Amino acid sequence: MTHFPVMKIEPLRIPFSIPAPSGPLPRFVSAYIISTPGSLTLIDAGVVGSEEIIFSHLQRSGRRPEEISSLILTHAHPDHIGAAKAVREATGCTIAAHGADRAWIEDTDRQDRERPVPGFYQLVGGPVTVDRILEDGDTIEMGEGLILEVIHTPGHSPGSISLLLLPDMALFSGDAIPVPGDLPIYDDPVASLNSIERLMAIDGITSLFSSWDEPKEGEEVYWAMDDGYARIQEVHEVVKGVLADRPGIDPAELTCMVVKEIGLPAELANPMVTRSLLAHVRALQKA
Ligand SMILES: [Zn+2]
């Protein structure tokens, strides 16, 4: 139950696809609008063109796009920043993100070079300047007594953040919590596990709004965290097992074997998954 009946959290499910050799890979991402009578806050901007989904949703609920006063990016990836440029141009909103992902938001060519996602510029409309750098523990005042508390949850990316809406105790987790049955995508599995542990330790979260999953409420919030945590551990054990049998295996073959072992269709063996698996390999070498 929401403490402030005037506040609404509106999920926007945004479909998109990533080019793949076997044909376009359908994905979706959720962006969220937190609306109060006085302001609209957008959490993540979806892919290029998503402003149309966001703005037409607002118009249907009798609000104007220009009422979006701030856009908070949970991290720099294409499906979160894709429409940021168009949203800023249409609304003049301020943009906030963690400092560790700033360079990839402000220099999208650099992100494309350093983390190649197939069809990057079919997903991203261009770079934007980050007006407010967020750090762990920062609070964002939203009026009506509502506050968003910033929790730095690195692992998926170095500057991934989660946002806890107070006093309602609703958590926006971006891509910090993996979904079993979906691609494992993170830069640092150990940091991801630590971040999920941190979220699990917060008592009384009433609802979970992830970018990758349907909204969860009550006990399901913590079950989703348990499942995400277990998924990273599962991938870790599978990578460990494959390396024990085949120490010199090349990254593409490792990806095919792990994808099969964790029950994903073979066409999901792509460079983004390889990136995650190589992060597991580095963690194993360090251990
Ligand atoms: Zn992401």
Short mmCIF file of N, CA and C and ligand atoms in Angstrom, two decimals, residues 75 77 79-80 115 156 175 185 212, ligand 1:
data_model
loop_
_atom_site.label_atom_id
_atom_site.label_comp_id
_atom_site.label_asym_id
_atom_site.label_seq_id
_atom_site.Cartn_x
_atom_site.Cartn_y
_atom_site.Cartn_z
N HIS A 75 21.98 3.19 -15.01
CA HIS A 75 23.32 2.93 -15.53
C HIS A 75 23.39 3.31 -17.01
N HIS A 77 23.88 1.63 -19.93
CA HIS A 77 23.68 0.72 -21.07
C HIS A 77 22.64 1.25 -22.07
N ASP A 79 19.92 0.29 -23.54
CA ASP A 79 18.47 0.21 -23.35
C ASP A 79 17.99 1.07 -22.17
N HIS A 80 18.90 1.80 -21.55
CA HIS A 80 18.52 2.70 -20.45
C HIS A 80 18.74 4.16 -20.83
N ARG A 115 32.45 -1.53 -24.89
CA ARG A 115 31.48 -2.59 -24.59
C ARG A 115 30.59 -2.75 -25.81
N HIS A 156 26.78 -5.20 -12.42
CA HIS A 156 26.23 -5.21 -13.78
C HIS A 156 27.02 -4.20 -14.64
N ASP A 175 19.31 -3.01 -13.57
CA ASP A 175 19.68 -4.37 -14.00
C ASP A 175 20.53 -5.07 -12.94
N ILE A 185 24.28 -11.01 -17.65
CA ILE A 185 24.99 -9.83 -18.16
C ILE A 185 25.49 -8.98 -16.99
N TRP A 212 14.26 -5.58 -15.79
CA TRP A 212 14.28 -6.83 -16.52
C TRP A 212 13.08 -7.72 -16.26
ZN ZN B 1 22.26 -2.98 -18.34
#
